[in-house]
mmCIF file of C-alpha atoms in Angstrom:
data_model
loop_
_atom_site.group_PDB
_atom_site.id
_atom_site.type_symbol
_atom_site.label_atom_id
_atom_site.label_comp_id
_atom_site.label_asym_id
_atom_site.label_seq_id
_atom_site.Cartn_x
_atom_site.Cartn_y
_atom_site.Cartn_z
ATOM 1 C CA MET A 1 -288.911 77.699 -76.785
ATOM 2 C CA SER A 2 -289.062 74.513 -74.789
ATOM 3 C CA PHE A 3 -286.878 72.603 -72.359
ATOM 4 C CA LEU A 4 -285.926 68.931 -72.193
ATOM 5 C CA ILE A 5 -284.112 67.494 -69.176
ATOM 6 C CA LEU A 6 -282.408 64.101 -69.177
ATOM 7 C CA ARG A 7 -281.620 62.096 -66.067
ATOM 8 C CA ASP A 8 -280.279 58.543 -65.932
ATOM 9 C CA GLY A 9 -281.022 58.096 -69.608
ATOM 10 C CA LYS A 10 -284.650 59.145 -69.394
ATOM 11 C CA VAL A 11 -286.586 62.319 -70.145
ATOM 12 C CA ILE A 12 -287.723 63.711 -66.792
ATOM 13 C CA PHE A 13 -289.035 67.019 -68.160
ATOM 14 C CA ASP A 14 -290.315 68.249 -71.522
ATOM 15 C CA GLY A 15 -292.166 71.540 -71.587
ATOM 16 C CA ASP A 16 -291.999 75.321 -71.615
ATOM 17 C CA ALA A 17 -290.306 77.725 -69.202
ATOM 18 C CA GLN A 18 -293.400 78.363 -67.131
ATOM 19 C CA LYS A 19 -294.023 74.657 -66.628
ATOM 20 C CA LEU A 20 -290.350 74.251 -65.702
ATOM 21 C CA VAL A 21 -290.251 76.931 -63.024
ATOM 22 C CA THR A 22 -293.484 75.679 -61.468
ATOM 23 C CA SER A 23 -292.424 72.022 -61.431
ATOM 24 C CA ARG A 24 -292.880 70.289 -58.065
ATOM 25 C CA ASP A 25 -290.251 67.654 -58.878
ATOM 26 C CA ASP A 26 -287.496 67.947 -56.245
ATOM 27 C CA TYR A 27 -284.686 67.141 -58.689
ATOM 28 C CA ILE A 28 -285.888 69.728 -61.185
ATOM 29 C CA ARG A 29 -286.386 72.366 -58.500
ATOM 30 C CA GLU A 30 -282.820 71.832 -57.324
ATOM 31 C CA TYR A 31 -281.546 71.777 -60.902
ATOM 32 C CA ILE A 32 -283.012 75.178 -61.756
ATOM 33 C CA SER A 33 -282.273 76.832 -58.406
ATOM 34 C CA MET B 1 -273.684 101.363 -84.886
ATOM 35 C CA PRO B 2 -276.033 100.916 -87.858
ATOM 36 C CA ALA B 3 -277.823 97.607 -88.132
ATOM 37 C CA PRO B 4 -276.214 95.399 -90.782
ATOM 38 C CA THR B 5 -278.265 94.162 -93.673
ATOM 39 C CA LEU B 6 -279.934 90.919 -92.747
ATOM 40 C CA PRO B 7 -279.915 87.965 -95.118
ATOM 41 C CA SER B 8 -283.188 87.215 -96.787
ATOM 42 C CA GLU B 9 -285.437 84.842 -94.916
ATOM 43 C CA ASN B 10 -285.321 81.335 -96.280
ATOM 44 C CA PRO B 11 -288.678 80.541 -97.896
ATOM 45 C CA ALA B 12 -287.721 76.881 -98.132
ATOM 46 C CA ALA B 13 -287.292 76.534 -94.371
ATOM 47 C CA SER B 14 -289.705 74.643 -92.139
ATOM 48 C CA PRO B 15 -291.423 72.401 -94.676
ATOM 49 C CA VAL B 16 -294.242 70.164 -93.550
ATOM 50 C CA SER B 17 -292.844 66.682 -92.997
ATOM 51 C CA PRO B 18 -294.771 63.410 -92.895
ATOM 52 C CA SER B 19 -294.028 63.043 -89.184
ATOM 53 C CA GLY B 20 -295.282 66.587 -88.593
ATOM 54 C CA TYR B 21 -292.117 67.554 -86.697
ATOM 55 C CA ALA B 22 -288.644 68.807 -87.523
ATOM 56 C CA ILE B 23 -287.232 66.140 -85.204
ATOM 57 C CA GLU B 24 -288.980 63.242 -83.515
ATOM 58 C CA PHE B 25 -287.514 60.597 -81.200
ATOM 59 C CA ASP B 26 -289.759 57.592 -80.613
ATOM 60 C CA ASN B 27 -288.780 55.311 -77.732
ATOM 61 C CA VAL B 28 -285.041 55.522 -78.505
ATOM 62 C CA SER B 29 -282.510 53.557 -76.448
ATOM 63 C CA ILE B 30 -278.763 53.071 -76.743
ATOM 64 C CA ALA B 31 -276.161 51.454 -74.491
ATOM 65 C CA PHE B 32 -272.364 51.357 -74.539
ATOM 66 C CA ASP B 33 -270.631 48.367 -72.950
ATOM 67 C CA GLU B 34 -273.747 47.386 -70.996
ATOM 68 C CA LYS B 35 -274.171 50.964 -69.732
ATOM 69 C CA VAL B 36 -277.548 52.331 -70.767
ATOM 70 C CA VAL B 37 -277.057 55.934 -71.926
ATOM 71 C CA LEU B 38 -280.514 56.667 -73.345
ATOM 72 C CA ASP B 39 -283.481 54.592 -72.219
ATOM 73 C CA GLY B 40 -286.777 54.928 -74.083
ATOM 74 C CA ILE B 41 -286.359 58.570 -75.100
ATOM 75 C CA SER B 42 -289.367 60.143 -76.825
ATOM 76 C CA PHE B 43 -289.856 63.811 -77.724
ATOM 77 C CA GLN B 44 -290.844 66.029 -80.623
ATOM 78 C CA LEU B 45 -289.383 69.270 -81.941
ATOM 79 C CA PRO B 46 -292.057 71.195 -83.872
ATOM 80 C CA HIS B 47 -291.002 73.149 -86.974
ATOM 81 C CA GLY B 48 -289.556 76.551 -86.198
ATOM 82 C CA GLU B 49 -289.168 75.833 -82.488
ATOM 83 C CA THR B 50 -286.018 75.764 -80.386
ATOM 84 C CA LYS B 51 -285.645 73.115 -77.695
ATOM 85 C CA ALA B 52 -282.912 73.374 -75.047
ATOM 86 C CA LEU B 53 -281.553 70.064 -73.853
ATOM 87 C CA PHE B 54 -280.165 69.754 -70.316
ATOM 88 C CA GLY B 55 -278.655 67.061 -68.149
ATOM 89 C CA VAL B 56 -275.613 66.424 -66.000
ATOM 90 C CA ALA B 57 -272.347 65.353 -67.657
ATOM 91 C CA GLY B 58 -272.681 61.900 -69.149
ATOM 92 C CA SER B 59 -276.466 62.027 -69.364
ATOM 93 C CA GLY B 60 -276.423 61.393 -73.111
ATOM 94 C CA LYS B 61 -277.018 64.883 -74.484
ATOM 95 C CA SER B 62 -274.278 64.795 -77.122
ATOM 96 C CA THR B 63 -275.144 61.174 -77.943
ATOM 97 C CA LEU B 64 -278.667 62.329 -78.673
ATOM 98 C CA LEU B 65 -277.378 64.887 -81.206
ATOM 99 C CA LYS B 66 -275.199 62.254 -82.883
ATOM 100 C CA LEU B 67 -278.199 59.940 -83.147
ATOM 101 C CA ALA B 68 -280.234 62.721 -84.746
ATOM 102 C CA ILE B 69 -277.857 63.002 -87.701
ATOM 103 C CA GLY B 70 -277.182 59.299 -87.993
ATOM 104 C CA LEU B 71 -273.592 59.331 -86.718
ATOM 105 C CA MET B 72 -274.759 56.610 -84.312
ATOM 106 C CA ARG B 73 -277.609 54.137 -84.607
ATOM 107 C CA PRO B 74 -279.806 53.358 -81.607
ATOM 108 C CA ASP B 75 -280.267 49.858 -80.221
ATOM 109 C CA ARG B 76 -284.007 50.431 -80.244
ATOM 110 C CA GLY B 77 -286.551 53.019 -81.365
ATOM 111 C CA ARG B 78 -287.042 55.314 -84.350
ATOM 112 C CA ILE B 79 -285.757 58.807 -85.127
ATOM 113 C CA PHE B 80 -287.272 61.148 -87.709
ATOM 114 C CA VAL B 81 -285.582 64.311 -89.005
ATOM 115 C CA LEU B 82 -287.480 66.515 -91.468
ATOM 116 C CA GLY B 83 -289.841 63.628 -92.066
ATOM 117 C CA ASP B 84 -287.169 61.086 -92.945
ATOM 118 C CA GLU B 85 -286.582 58.089 -90.704
ATOM 119 C CA VAL B 86 -282.902 58.438 -89.868
ATOM 120 C CA THR B 87 -282.797 55.009 -88.250
ATOM 121 C CA SER B 88 -283.515 53.240 -91.538
ATOM 122 C CA MET B 89 -281.517 55.403 -93.964
ATOM 123 C CA SER B 90 -278.507 54.364 -96.020
ATOM 124 C CA GLU B 91 -275.228 56.249 -95.624
ATOM 125 C CA GLN B 92 -275.875 57.980 -98.963
ATOM 126 C CA ASP B 93 -279.312 59.134 -97.832
ATOM 127 C CA LEU B 94 -277.854 60.286 -94.502
ATOM 128 C CA PHE B 95 -275.287 62.337 -96.429
ATOM 129 C CA GLU B 96 -278.100 64.069 -98.295
ATOM 130 C CA LEU B 97 -280.033 64.687 -95.067
ATOM 131 C CA ARG B 98 -276.996 66.208 -93.352
ATOM 132 C CA ARG B 99 -276.872 68.855 -96.095
ATOM 133 C CA ARG B 100 -280.156 70.125 -94.665
ATOM 134 C CA VAL B 101 -278.875 70.205 -91.082
ATOM 135 C CA GLY B 102 -276.416 72.728 -89.616
ATOM 136 C CA ILE B 103 -274.224 71.742 -86.696
ATOM 137 C CA VAL B 104 -272.355 73.972 -84.266
ATOM 138 C CA PHE B 105 -269.851 71.838 -82.408
ATOM 139 C CA GLN B 106 -268.822 72.305 -78.797
ATOM 140 C CA GLU B 107 -265.323 73.584 -79.546
ATOM 141 C CA SER B 108 -266.159 75.395 -82.803
ATOM 142 C CA ALA B 109 -264.105 72.779 -84.723
ATOM 143 C CA LEU B 110 -262.649 75.237 -87.211
ATOM 144 C CA PHE B 111 -259.797 74.229 -89.507
ATOM 145 C CA ASP B 112 -256.780 76.086 -88.086
ATOM 146 C CA SER B 113 -254.918 76.039 -91.396
ATOM 147 C CA LEU B 114 -257.779 77.655 -93.300
ATOM 148 C CA LYS B 115 -258.780 81.299 -93.243
ATOM 149 C CA VAL B 116 -262.161 82.309 -91.892
ATOM 150 C CA TYR B 117 -263.746 82.596 -95.329
ATOM 151 C CA GLU B 118 -262.448 79.134 -96.268
ATOM 152 C CA ASN B 119 -263.846 77.642 -93.064
ATOM 153 C CA VAL B 120 -267.229 79.242 -93.651
ATOM 154 C CA ALA B 121 -267.268 78.346 -97.353
ATOM 155 C CA PHE B 122 -266.151 74.747 -96.853
ATOM 156 C CA ARG B 123 -269.484 73.039 -97.492
ATOM 157 C CA LEU B 124 -270.293 75.275 -100.453
ATOM 158 C CA MET B 125 -266.928 74.476 -102.049
ATOM 159 C CA GLU B 126 -267.741 70.769 -101.747
ATOM 160 C CA GLU B 127 -270.969 71.394 -103.657
ATOM 161 C CA GLY B 128 -269.224 72.997 -106.625
ATOM 162 C CA ILE B 129 -270.850 76.418 -106.294
ATOM 163 C CA SER B 130 -269.176 79.244 -108.246
ATOM 164 C CA GLY B 131 -266.490 81.295 -106.523
ATOM 165 C CA GLU B 132 -268.461 84.505 -107.001
ATOM 166 C CA GLU B 133 -271.579 83.048 -105.374
ATOM 167 C CA ILE B 134 -269.518 81.564 -102.538
ATOM 168 C CA GLU B 135 -267.912 84.911 -101.767
ATOM 169 C CA ARG B 136 -271.296 86.644 -101.784
ATOM 170 C CA ARG B 137 -272.769 84.125 -99.349
ATOM 171 C CA VAL B 138 -269.709 84.036 -97.078
ATOM 172 C CA ARG B 139 -269.755 87.819 -96.774
ATOM 173 C CA GLU B 140 -273.506 87.719 -96.121
ATOM 174 C CA VAL B 141 -273.283 85.238 -93.226
ATOM 175 C CA LEU B 142 -270.180 86.905 -91.782
ATOM 176 C CA ARG B 143 -272.123 90.174 -91.838
ATOM 177 C CA PHE B 144 -274.982 88.361 -90.095
ATOM 178 C CA VAL B 145 -272.671 87.290 -87.246
ATOM 179 C CA GLU B 146 -271.013 90.731 -87.337
ATOM 180 C CA LEU B 147 -267.580 89.424 -88.259
ATOM 181 C CA GLU B 148 -267.159 90.492 -91.887
ATOM 182 C CA ARG B 149 -263.827 92.082 -90.941
ATOM 183 C CA THR B 150 -262.398 88.631 -90.133
ATOM 184 C CA TYR B 151 -262.827 87.367 -93.722
ATOM 185 C CA ASP B 152 -259.071 86.989 -94.344
ATOM 186 C CA MET B 153 -258.021 86.067 -90.808
ATOM 187 C CA PHE B 154 -257.007 82.703 -89.412
ATOM 188 C CA PRO B 155 -258.886 81.107 -86.461
ATOM 189 C CA SER B 156 -255.796 81.551 -84.270
ATOM 190 C CA GLU B 157 -256.200 85.318 -84.609
ATOM 191 C CA LEU B 158 -259.739 85.213 -83.189
ATOM 192 C CA SER B 159 -261.042 85.187 -79.616
ATOM 193 C CA GLY B 160 -263.035 82.212 -78.337
ATOM 194 C CA GLY B 161 -266.306 84.074 -78.835
ATOM 195 C CA MET B 162 -265.371 85.086 -82.361
ATOM 196 C CA ARG B 163 -264.484 81.501 -83.250
ATOM 197 C CA ARG B 164 -267.890 80.410 -81.969
ATOM 198 C CA ARG B 165 -269.551 83.054 -84.167
ATOM 199 C CA VAL B 166 -267.606 81.828 -87.195
ATOM 200 C CA ALA B 167 -268.774 78.291 -86.385
ATOM 201 C CA ILE B 168 -272.360 79.545 -86.427
ATOM 202 C CA ALA B 169 -271.748 81.318 -89.750
ATOM 203 C CA ARG B 170 -270.404 78.062 -91.174
ATOM 204 C CA ALA B 171 -273.454 76.168 -89.927
ATOM 205 C CA ILE B 172 -275.999 78.560 -91.429
ATOM 206 C CA ILE B 173 -274.371 79.285 -94.797
ATOM 207 C CA THR B 174 -276.224 76.355 -96.391
ATOM 208 C CA GLU B 175 -279.537 77.737 -95.039
ATOM 209 C CA PRO B 176 -280.256 74.556 -93.052
ATOM 210 C CA GLU B 177 -283.769 73.591 -92.060
ATOM 211 C CA VAL B 178 -282.579 72.306 -88.679
ATOM 212 C CA LEU B 179 -279.721 73.502 -86.496
ATOM 213 C CA LEU B 180 -278.028 71.412 -83.824
ATOM 214 C CA TYR B 181 -276.001 73.300 -81.219
ATOM 215 C CA ASP B 182 -273.677 71.315 -78.945
ATOM 216 C CA SER B 183 -272.908 73.550 -75.938
ATOM 217 C CA PRO B 184 -272.516 76.723 -78.035
ATOM 218 C CA THR B 185 -271.502 78.784 -74.987
ATOM 219 C CA GLY B 186 -269.363 76.105 -73.339
ATOM 220 C CA GLY B 187 -266.019 77.434 -72.097
ATOM 221 C CA LEU B 188 -266.948 81.077 -72.672
ATOM 222 C CA ASP B 189 -267.178 83.789 -70.028
ATOM 223 C CA PRO B 190 -270.689 85.066 -69.155
ATOM 224 C CA VAL B 191 -270.422 88.259 -71.201
ATOM 225 C CA THR B 192 -269.199 86.451 -74.318
ATOM 226 C CA SER B 193 -271.791 83.722 -73.744
ATOM 227 C CA ASN B 194 -274.486 86.352 -73.842
ATOM 228 C CA THR B 195 -273.307 87.590 -77.238
ATOM 229 C CA ILE B 196 -273.581 84.035 -78.561
ATOM 230 C CA VAL B 197 -277.062 83.630 -77.076
ATOM 231 C CA GLU B 198 -278.020 86.915 -78.725
ATOM 232 C CA LEU B 199 -276.770 85.592 -82.054
ATOM 233 C CA ILE B 200 -278.727 82.344 -81.627
ATOM 234 C CA VAL B 201 -281.865 84.345 -80.848
ATOM 235 C CA LYS B 202 -281.211 86.474 -83.954
ATOM 236 C CA GLN B 203 -280.807 83.361 -86.080
ATOM 237 C CA ARG B 204 -283.956 81.832 -84.602
ATOM 238 C CA ASP B 205 -286.120 84.909 -85.147
ATOM 239 C CA VAL B 206 -284.816 85.891 -88.603
ATOM 240 C CA TYR B 207 -284.636 82.459 -90.224
ATOM 241 C CA LYS B 208 -287.250 80.603 -88.091
ATOM 242 C CA THR B 209 -284.991 77.566 -88.188
ATOM 243 C CA SER B 210 -285.860 74.584 -85.995
ATOM 244 C CA ALA B 211 -283.106 74.023 -83.440
ATOM 245 C CA LEU B 212 -282.030 71.550 -80.794
ATOM 246 C CA MET B 213 -279.512 73.049 -78.378
ATOM 247 C CA VAL B 214 -277.479 71.159 -75.821
ATOM 248 C CA THR B 215 -276.372 73.502 -73.072
ATOM 249 C CA HIS B 216 -275.086 73.424 -69.521
ATOM 250 C CA ARG B 217 -276.228 76.974 -68.857
ATOM 251 C CA LEU B 218 -279.858 77.144 -67.819
ATOM 252 C CA GLN B 219 -279.657 80.940 -67.863
ATOM 253 C CA ASP B 220 -278.897 80.871 -71.601
ATOM 254 C CA ALA B 221 -282.145 79.047 -72.290
ATOM 255 C CA PHE B 222 -284.145 81.317 -69.977
ATOM 256 C CA THR B 223 -282.709 84.320 -71.809
ATOM 257 C CA MET B 224 -283.760 82.797 -75.116
ATOM 258 C CA ALA B 225 -287.248 82.119 -73.741
ATOM 259 C CA THR B 226 -287.708 85.714 -72.575
ATOM 260 C CA HIS B 227 -286.073 87.672 -75.390
ATOM 261 C CA GLN B 228 -286.582 88.233 -79.086
ATOM 262 C CA PHE B 229 -284.538 89.779 -81.874
ATOM 263 C CA ASP B 230 -285.409 93.347 -82.805
ATOM 264 C CA LYS B 231 -284.530 94.077 -86.442
ATOM 265 C CA ALA B 232 -284.769 97.847 -85.932
ATOM 266 C CA THR B 233 -281.958 97.941 -83.395
ATOM 267 C CA ASN B 234 -280.225 94.726 -84.470
ATOM 268 C CA ARG B 235 -280.290 93.664 -80.835
ATOM 269 C CA MET B 236 -281.999 91.165 -78.568
ATOM 270 C CA VAL B 237 -284.747 92.756 -76.495
ATOM 271 C CA PRO B 238 -287.017 91.406 -73.746
ATOM 272 C CA ILE B 239 -290.350 89.996 -74.851
ATOM 273 C CA PRO B 240 -293.037 92.212 -73.303
ATOM 274 C CA LYS B 241 -294.705 90.850 -70.190
ATOM 275 C CA GLY B 242 -297.888 89.024 -70.950
ATOM 276 C CA GLN B 243 -296.415 87.553 -74.141
ATOM 277 C CA ARG B 244 -294.151 85.060 -72.370
ATOM 278 C CA GLY B 245 -294.219 82.637 -69.493
ATOM 279 C CA GLU B 246 -293.046 83.751 -66.068
ATOM 280 C CA VAL B 247 -289.424 82.707 -65.751
ATOM 281 C CA PRO B 248 -286.597 83.955 -63.540
#
């Protein structure tokens, strides 16, 4: 199971759940909060 | 409730493709009226894996699914599905490829004038399969989605969740090698959404089909990442700690 997040036409995340929840990207952290 | 008989696993699923992936996007871009919707998108979906696709409204998620089955052509880049380069295929070849891909649309997209069994059987009828074989397979997939009792009903007699389950039955009756879900829980309440997620997990773990799933509900994808289908109980159960990543 993996996750892909699009923003403004680009892939800003592609990885598994653990990598997602530990991301330091502010947008991603807000997105998953 | 006793667990229903599960359909046999599809030995033809997940073949090795020349690209090595079920789906591969390589630097794909597309714009509409000067507005860039996808800009240099690259990713791979390995065989047998499910990838959840997120993004705010208008971020190009549904466009990406349409590109994957050749309903749109990108301005730039290459797309491979099951080893075939979609971006260079003729319409006839795309038609053949789409027979190997199941699609669950956002609003179920059932034919209101057709009964459930006719909706589910639609693609098989187009292929000239015998009536006896069609009935056997329709009953099998309706049993899989736990809706065999709706065989003779019309879509208008079903709840939103039931219609979504019928849409999944229709998508899997051809035993596709890849499944594309476009917001399969969109518009459903949380409890009903969870039953659809459970069904998607069941499909994933029984058939091992590769899947790309557009969703607005992050929790759905986290549930899928932390649960597995248990054949003994015919239910989705948590994956034991230590066998999965730490997610909320």
